[in-house]
Short mmCIF file of C-alpha atoms in Angstrom, two decimals:
data_model
loop_
_atom_site.label_atom_id
_atom_site.label_comp_id
_atom_site.label_asym_id
_atom_site.label_seq_id
_atom_site.Cartn_x
_atom_site.Cartn_y
_atom_site.Cartn_z
CA GLY A 1 0.00 0.00 0.00
CA SER A 2 0.95 3.68 0.01
CA THR A 3 3.16 5.36 2.63
CA GLY A 4 1.34 5.73 5.93
CA TRP A 5 -1.29 3.08 5.08
CA SER A 6 -2.42 0.92 7.99
CA ALA A 7 -3.87 -2.60 7.90
CA THR A 8 -6.40 -1.64 10.57
CA TYR A 9 -8.84 1.17 11.25
CA GLU A 10 -10.95 2.38 14.15
CA THR A 11 -14.68 1.72 14.40
CA ALA A 12 -17.28 2.26 17.08
CA LEU A 13 -16.73 -1.36 18.05
CA GLY A 14 -12.95 -1.09 18.17
CA VAL A 15 -10.02 -1.71 15.83
CA ARG A 16 -10.65 -3.97 12.85
CA LEU A 17 -8.72 -5.30 9.87
CA TYR A 18 -9.35 -3.94 6.38
CA GLY A 19 -10.99 -6.52 4.13
CA ILE A 20 -13.67 -9.17 4.54
CA ASN A 21 -13.03 -11.04 7.78
CA SER A 22 -16.27 -13.01 8.24
CA LYS A 23 -19.57 -13.94 6.63
CA ALA A 24 -21.10 -10.87 8.30
CA ASP A 25 -18.46 -8.73 6.55
CA LEU A 26 -19.25 -10.37 3.21
CA LEU A 27 -22.94 -9.57 3.65
CA ALA A 28 -22.03 -6.01 4.67
CA PHE A 29 -19.81 -5.63 1.59
CA ARG A 30 -22.72 -6.73 -0.59
CA SER A 31 -24.88 -4.00 0.93
CA ALA A 32 -22.12 -1.39 0.52
CA HIS A 33 -21.55 -2.61 -3.04
CA GLY A 34 -25.11 -1.74 -3.90
CA GLY A 35 -27.42 -4.50 -2.80
CA LYS A 36 -28.60 -7.83 -4.10
CA ASP A 37 -32.02 -7.47 -5.67
CA SER A 38 -31.31 -6.12 -9.15
CA GLU A 39 -28.81 -4.32 -11.31
CA HIS A 40 -30.68 -1.06 -10.71
CA THR A 41 -30.16 -1.11 -6.95
CA GLU A 42 -26.43 -1.58 -7.50
CA LEU A 43 -25.94 1.55 -9.59
CA ILE A 44 -24.79 4.04 -6.98
CA LYS A 45 -24.74 7.52 -8.50
CA ASP A 46 -22.71 9.24 -5.76
CA ALA A 47 -19.19 8.04 -6.58
CA GLU A 48 -17.64 9.59 -3.48
CA ALA A 49 -20.17 7.98 -1.16
CA TYR A 50 -19.76 4.65 -2.93
CA ALA A 51 -15.97 4.75 -2.61
CA ALA A 52 -16.26 5.49 1.11
CA SER A 53 -18.74 2.63 1.61
CA ILE A 54 -16.48 -0.04 0.11
CA ALA A 55 -13.17 1.33 1.49
CA PRO A 56 -13.28 -0.85 4.65
CA TYR A 57 -13.20 -3.97 2.47
CA GLN A 58 -10.31 -2.96 0.18
CA VAL A 59 -6.56 -3.61 0.39
CA ASP A 60 -4.36 -2.07 -2.33
CA GLY A 61 -7.37 -1.54 -4.59
CA TRP A 62 -8.72 -5.10 -4.27
CA ILE A 63 -11.66 -6.33 -2.22
CA ALA A 64 -9.71 -8.65 0.09
CA LEU A 65 -11.05 -11.87 1.61
CA ASN A 66 -9.17 -12.52 4.86
CA ALA A 67 -10.98 -15.65 6.10
CA ASP A 68 -12.89 -18.72 4.98
CA ILE A 69 -16.63 -18.08 4.75
CA GLU A 70 -19.15 -20.45 6.34
CA ALA A 71 -21.94 -21.81 4.19
CA ILE A 72 -23.99 -19.26 2.27
CA THR A 73 -27.51 -20.59 1.74
CA GLY A 74 -30.11 -20.23 -0.96
CA GLU A 75 -32.05 -17.87 1.28
CA GLU A 76 -29.11 -15.46 1.03
CA PHE A 77 -29.26 -15.73 -2.79
CA THR A 78 -32.45 -13.71 -2.72
CA ASN A 79 -32.61 -11.78 -5.99
CA SER A 80 -34.74 -13.00 -8.88
CA TYR A 81 -31.71 -14.39 -10.74
CA CYS A 82 -30.44 -16.24 -7.65
CA ASN A 83 -26.94 -14.79 -7.28
CA PHE A 84 -25.18 -13.59 -4.15
CA ILE A 85 -24.01 -10.42 -5.95
CA HIS A 86 -25.60 -9.42 -9.24
CA ARG A 87 -22.66 -7.51 -10.76
CA LEU A 88 -19.14 -7.45 -9.32
CA LYS A 89 -17.66 -4.02 -10.09
CA GLU A 90 -14.53 -4.19 -7.91
CA LYS A 91 -11.42 -6.36 -8.21
CA PHE A 92 -11.73 -9.31 -5.83
CA ASP A 93 -8.82 -11.19 -4.19
CA GLY A 94 -9.71 -14.29 -2.20
CA ASN A 95 -6.18 -14.63 -0.79
CA GLY A 96 -6.50 -18.41 -1.04
CA HIS A 97 -9.58 -18.60 1.20
CA THR A 98 -12.71 -20.69 0.62
CA ILE A 99 -16.34 -19.60 0.25
CA ASN A 100 -18.72 -22.42 1.15
CA LEU A 101 -22.09 -22.70 -0.60
CA ASP A 102 -25.26 -24.61 0.30
CA VAL A 103 -27.69 -23.31 -2.29
CA THR A 104 -30.93 -24.56 -3.80
CA GLY A 105 -32.30 -22.33 -6.54
CA LYS A 106 -35.68 -20.72 -6.11
CA ASN A 107 -38.66 -21.58 -8.32
CA THR A 108 -38.36 -18.37 -10.35
CA ALA A 109 -34.55 -18.41 -10.72
CA THR A 110 -33.11 -18.89 -14.19
CA ILE A 111 -29.49 -18.14 -13.22
CA LEU A 112 -27.70 -19.72 -10.28
CA SER A 113 -24.13 -18.54 -9.56
CA PHE A 114 -22.20 -16.60 -6.91
CA PHE A 115 -21.93 -13.54 -9.18
CA GLN A 116 -24.08 -13.00 -12.23
CA HIS A 117 -21.79 -10.59 -14.10
CA ILE A 118 -18.07 -10.01 -13.49
CA ASP A 119 -16.90 -6.51 -14.40
CA ALA A 120 -13.48 -6.71 -12.71
CA SER A 121 -10.71 -9.25 -12.21
CA VAL A 122 -11.05 -12.08 -9.67
CA LYS A 123 -8.20 -14.14 -8.24
CA ASN A 124 -7.13 -16.61 -5.56
CA VAL A 125 -10.51 -17.79 -4.31
CA ASN A 126 -11.84 -21.30 -3.72
CA PHE A 127 -15.44 -22.51 -3.60
CA ALA A 128 -16.82 -25.65 -1.94
CA GLY A 129 -20.25 -27.12 -1.19
CA ARG A 130 -23.31 -27.64 -3.38
CA MET A 131 -25.67 -25.86 -5.78
CA GLU A 132 -28.94 -27.35 -7.04
CA GLN A 133 -31.74 -26.25 -9.34
CA THR A 134 -34.71 -28.58 -9.67
CA ALA A 135 -37.59 -26.20 -10.36
CA LYS A 136 -36.77 -24.22 -13.50
CA ASP A 137 -36.10 -25.24 -17.11
CA VAL A 138 -33.61 -23.35 -19.32
CA CYS A 139 -31.44 -22.60 -16.31
CA VAL A 140 -27.89 -21.24 -16.28
CA MET A 141 -25.58 -22.51 -13.53
CA ALA A 142 -21.93 -22.08 -12.56
CA THR A 143 -19.89 -21.70 -9.40
CA LEU A 144 -18.34 -18.30 -10.02
CA ALA A 145 -20.51 -16.41 -12.52
CA GLN A 146 -22.81 -16.48 -15.49
CA GLN A 147 -20.31 -14.50 -17.57
CA VAL A 148 -17.45 -12.00 -17.66
CA SER A 149 -18.98 -8.76 -18.92
CA THR A 150 -15.93 -6.48 -19.28
CA ALA A 151 -12.27 -7.08 -20.11
CA ALA A 152 -11.01 -8.94 -17.04
CA THR A 153 -8.94 -11.87 -15.83
CA VAL A 154 -10.20 -14.72 -13.66
CA GLU A 155 -7.11 -16.34 -12.16
CA ASN A 156 -6.48 -19.16 -9.72
CA VAL A 157 -10.16 -19.78 -8.98
CA THR A 158 -10.96 -23.34 -7.89
CA SER A 159 -14.27 -25.07 -7.26
CA SER A 160 -15.22 -28.41 -5.75
CA VAL A 161 -18.91 -27.42 -5.66
CA ASP A 162 -21.30 -30.19 -6.71
CA ILE A 163 -23.79 -28.78 -9.24
CA THR A 164 -27.07 -30.60 -9.88
CA THR A 165 -30.14 -30.02 -12.01
CA GLY A 166 -33.10 -32.17 -12.93
CA ARG A 167 -34.32 -29.69 -15.51
CA LYS A 168 -33.91 -29.53 -19.29
CA ASN A 169 -32.09 -27.15 -21.65
CA CYS A 170 -29.65 -25.94 -19.00
CA THR A 171 -26.17 -24.47 -19.47
CA ILE A 172 -23.71 -25.42 -16.74
CA GLY A 173 -20.02 -24.70 -16.21
CA GLY A 174 -17.76 -25.58 -13.33
CA ILE A 175 -16.43 -21.98 -13.22
CA LEU A 176 -18.37 -19.88 -15.82
CA ALA A 177 -21.69 -20.61 -17.48
CA VAL A 178 -21.64 -18.68 -20.79
CA GLY A 179 -18.16 -17.23 -21.27
CA CYS A 180 -17.62 -13.53 -21.92
CA ILE A 181 -18.97 -10.53 -23.84
CA ALA A 182 -15.60 -8.72 -23.75
CA ASN A 183 -12.08 -10.07 -24.11
CA ALA A 184 -11.42 -12.13 -20.99
CA THR A 185 -8.92 -14.67 -19.66
CA LEU A 186 -9.41 -17.68 -17.42
CA LYS A 187 -6.01 -18.72 -16.07
CA ASP A 188 -4.94 -21.45 -13.61
CA CYS A 189 -8.54 -22.33 -12.75
CA SER A 190 -9.84 -25.78 -11.87
CA TYR A 191 -13.04 -27.67 -11.16
CA SER A 192 -13.07 -30.91 -9.14
CA GLY A 193 -16.72 -31.27 -8.20
CA THR A 194 -19.52 -33.28 -9.84
CA ILE A 195 -22.00 -31.88 -12.37
CA LYS A 196 -25.17 -33.99 -12.61
CA VAL A 197 -27.65 -33.52 -15.46
CA THR A 198 -30.74 -35.55 -16.32
CA ASP A 199 -32.09 -34.04 -19.53
CA LEU A 200 -31.20 -32.16 -22.72
CA SER A 201 -28.52 -29.48 -22.30
CA ASN A 202 -27.38 -26.27 -23.99
CA GLY A 203 -23.76 -26.89 -23.03
CA ILE A 204 -22.18 -28.67 -20.07
CA GLY A 205 -18.48 -28.02 -19.48
CA GLY A 206 -16.00 -28.70 -16.72
CA ILE A 207 -14.75 -25.09 -16.86
CA VAL A 208 -17.17 -23.19 -19.17
CA GLY A 209 -20.64 -24.45 -20.03
CA ALA A 210 -21.05 -22.62 -23.32
CA ASN A 211 -18.83 -19.89 -24.75
CA THR A 212 -21.81 -18.30 -26.46
CA ALA A 213 -22.41 -15.01 -24.62
CA ALA A 214 -23.63 -12.35 -27.02
CA GLY A 215 -21.71 -9.13 -27.56
CA SER A 216 -22.05 -6.16 -29.89
CA GLY A 217 -20.03 -6.25 -33.09
CA ASN A 218 -17.48 -8.98 -33.71
CA PRO A 219 -17.65 -11.44 -30.79
CA SER A 220 -14.95 -11.17 -28.15
CA LEU A 221 -12.08 -13.54 -27.38
CA LEU A 222 -12.06 -15.91 -24.43
CA THR A 223 -8.61 -17.23 -23.52
CA ILE A 224 -8.51 -20.33 -21.31
CA ASP A 225 -4.97 -20.98 -20.10
CA ASN A 226 -3.71 -23.80 -17.88
CA CYS A 227 -7.14 -24.79 -16.59
CA VAL A 228 -7.94 -28.28 -15.33
CA PHE A 229 -11.13 -30.32 -15.13
CA GLY A 230 -10.52 -33.10 -12.63
CA GLY A 231 -14.07 -33.74 -11.50
CA LYS A 232 -17.01 -35.63 -12.93
CA ILE A 233 -19.79 -34.86 -15.38
CA GLU A 234 -22.64 -37.35 -15.12
CA TYR A 235 -25.60 -37.46 -17.50
CA THR A 236 -28.49 -39.80 -16.70
CA SER A 237 -31.11 -40.13 -19.40
CA THR A 238 -34.67 -39.92 -18.11
CA SER A 239 -36.24 -39.92 -21.58
CA HIS A 240 -35.34 -40.76 -25.15
CA ASN A 241 -33.17 -37.67 -25.51
CA ALA A 242 -29.64 -37.65 -26.83
CA ALA A 243 -26.73 -36.40 -24.76
CA SER A 244 -25.25 -33.37 -26.51
CA ARG A 245 -22.73 -30.52 -26.08
CA PHE A 246 -20.68 -32.03 -23.25
CA GLY A 247 -17.00 -31.09 -22.97
CA GLY A 248 -14.30 -31.47 -20.35
CA ILE A 249 -13.31 -27.79 -20.68
CA ILE A 250 -16.12 -26.22 -22.83
CA GLY A 251 -19.47 -27.83 -23.57
CA ASP A 252 -20.53 -25.63 -26.50
CA GLN A 253 -17.94 -23.42 -28.19
CA GLY A 254 -19.52 -20.70 -30.34
CA ARG A 255 -17.34 -17.57 -29.98
CA ASN A 256 -13.65 -16.76 -30.50
CA CYS A 257 -11.53 -18.84 -28.16
CA VAL A 258 -7.90 -19.78 -27.48
CA MET A 259 -7.51 -22.83 -25.26
CA GLN A 260 -3.96 -23.67 -24.25
CA ASN A 261 -2.19 -25.87 -21.69
CA CYS A 262 -5.52 -27.24 -20.44
CA THR A 263 -6.22 -30.77 -19.20
CA ASN A 264 -9.25 -32.95 -18.70
CA SER A 265 -8.23 -35.63 -16.20
CA GLY A 266 -11.78 -36.18 -15.01
CA GLN A 267 -14.67 -38.49 -15.79
CA MET A 268 -17.56 -38.04 -18.21
CA VAL A 269 -20.20 -40.68 -17.56
CA PHE A 270 -23.37 -41.19 -19.61
CA ASN A 271 -26.04 -43.44 -18.10
CA LEU A 272 -28.34 -44.18 -21.00
CA ASP A 273 -31.91 -45.37 -21.08
CA CYS A 274 -32.35 -45.06 -24.81
CA THR A 275 -30.92 -46.33 -28.07
CA ARG A 276 -28.77 -43.39 -29.04
CA ILE A 277 -26.02 -41.08 -27.82
CA ALA A 278 -26.08 -38.39 -30.47
CA THR A 279 -27.80 -38.60 -33.82
CA VAL A 280 -27.53 -35.13 -35.34
CA ASN A 281 -24.55 -32.90 -36.09
CA THR A 282 -25.60 -30.36 -33.47
CA SER A 283 -24.59 -32.89 -30.83
CA GLY A 284 -21.14 -33.61 -29.53
CA ILE A 285 -19.22 -35.17 -26.64
CA GLY A 286 -15.57 -34.19 -26.45
CA GLY A 287 -12.72 -34.64 -24.00
CA LEU A 288 -11.98 -30.91 -24.29
CA VAL A 289 -14.81 -29.37 -26.38
CA GLY A 290 -18.25 -30.90 -26.91
CA ARG A 291 -19.48 -28.97 -29.95
CA CYS A 292 -17.48 -26.37 -31.86
CA ASN A 293 -19.67 -24.05 -33.94
CA ALA A 294 -17.34 -22.21 -36.30
CA THR A 295 -19.99 -19.90 -37.77
CA THR A 296 -22.36 -17.95 -35.52
CA SER A 297 -24.57 -14.93 -36.29
CA GLY A 298 -22.80 -14.25 -39.57
CA TYR A 299 -19.29 -14.28 -38.09
CA THR A 300 -16.64 -16.92 -38.68
CA MET A 301 -15.24 -17.88 -35.30
CA SER A 302 -11.63 -18.76 -34.59
CA THR A 303 -11.01 -21.62 -32.17
CA THR A 304 -7.48 -22.66 -31.25
CA VAL A 305 -6.69 -25.69 -29.10
CA LYS A 306 -2.98 -25.81 -28.27
CA ASP A 307 -0.86 -28.00 -25.98
CA CYS A 308 -3.91 -29.49 -24.26
CA ALA A 309 -4.46 -33.03 -23.04
CA PHE A 310 -7.30 -35.45 -22.42
CA THR A 311 -6.17 -38.03 -19.85
CA GLY A 312 -9.59 -38.73 -18.35
CA SER A 313 -12.37 -41.09 -19.39
CA ILE A 314 -15.62 -41.05 -21.34
CA VAL A 315 -17.88 -43.92 -20.30
CA PHE A 316 -21.25 -45.02 -21.68
CA ASN A 317 -23.39 -47.27 -19.50
CA ASN A 318 -26.34 -49.30 -20.81
CA ALA A 319 -25.56 -48.42 -24.42
CA SER A 320 -27.00 -50.77 -27.04
CA SER A 321 -24.79 -52.57 -29.54
CA ASP A 322 -26.07 -50.42 -32.40
CA GLN A 323 -25.31 -47.18 -30.54
CA PRO A 324 -24.10 -44.52 -33.04
CA LYS A 325 -20.45 -43.67 -32.50
CA ASP A 326 -20.23 -40.36 -34.36
CA TYR A 327 -19.76 -36.91 -32.84
CA ILE A 328 -17.54 -38.16 -30.03
CA GLY A 329 -13.86 -37.26 -29.79
CA LYS A 330 -11.15 -37.09 -27.20
CA ILE A 331 -10.42 -33.49 -28.24
CA ILE A 332 -13.61 -32.22 -29.94
CA GLY A 333 -16.90 -34.04 -30.31
CA SER A 334 -18.46 -32.27 -33.29
CA LEU A 335 -17.56 -29.43 -35.60
CA MET A 336 -20.00 -27.14 -37.40
CA GLY A 337 -18.44 -24.87 -40.00
CA PRO A 338 -15.17 -24.69 -41.96
CA LEU A 339 -12.20 -26.73 -40.78
CA TYR A 340 -9.77 -23.91 -41.39
CA SER A 341 -11.13 -21.97 -38.44
CA LEU A 342 -10.12 -24.70 -36.02
CA ALA A 343 -6.53 -25.48 -35.15
CA TYR A 344 -6.09 -29.19 -34.46
CA ALA A 345 -9.47 -30.03 -35.99
CA LEU A 346 -8.41 -32.78 -38.35
CA GLN A 347 -6.76 -34.86 -35.66
CA ALA A 348 -9.57 -34.20 -33.23
CA MET A 349 -12.24 -35.31 -35.66
CA THR A 350 -10.49 -38.56 -36.61
CA GLU A 351 -9.69 -39.75 -33.10
CA LYS A 352 -12.64 -41.39 -31.41
CA ASP A 353 -11.05 -42.49 -28.14
CA GLY A 354 -13.69 -43.49 -25.64
CA ALA A 355 -16.43 -43.72 -28.26
CA ALA A 356 -17.06 -47.44 -28.00
CA PRO A 357 -20.11 -48.38 -25.95
CA ALA A 358 -19.42 -49.92 -22.55
#
């Protein structure tokens, strides 16, 4: 910090440490940050008053977490989207501490994540516990956030949170749900929990569910560097629906992306009660990327996969002997659009490791 800066300050209750030192502090920071109920309540017009309100929680310009946080419940995710903080506007440093979650989404919630939007960099924070949504179709779920909404870096964020939904057409990522709408980087992040899905999906990924967030003009670039999926994705068919858009790192890739030095060492398990895995070219199960859509909204996307590895497993239980074996790859499951836009595509599309029925 600057000359003369002190790690503590005086309050009516005595001397306290700058930063977030307890769950009560985290709740107080949320209130100082602008509230929880909607984006509108977070837009504080008096910049000077806002700066003063968040100053007790900052160290060197970062909101600083100084302690592990006991379980935050679904009742404390009380806005209509079911996030703890709707839009993070300040840089956040977890200092290696863990935020515990015990959250069941509310009936009206379509988005379930700790933040909804990230407008500033986040680093060095761990998440543990559980998140579940059983009451709403077309849901969006992730540990950290729905998406990165401004140019920012998410670095050294880990999650062992178990994420579960019994609903259909959901997008789920271990760290982010739908990528970014401005150039963003995910670096040194990992997910080691279990994602359980029981119906059709719009993208299920160990790190990012679907890199499909909309942005104005030419879509932005998401860089995923040195991220690891070491957990489990488990799909259990409850109807005659195909499993589609499942990837160890990204479930559905539809915007510009560079993926490098990433590893899937986890498990992808498909418990089938039907006679098919994937029967159309919009489907895909991949060790790193489930489906890669190279052309979206009139733009040709660029996807690069470099120095990545799939060392995990893809397992199909109860598959019939005539189970189709297309659209499954240890790098990329399916590709829509021109091959030239995808580095490593040819090898990925000809290697079908793990495709044989169990």
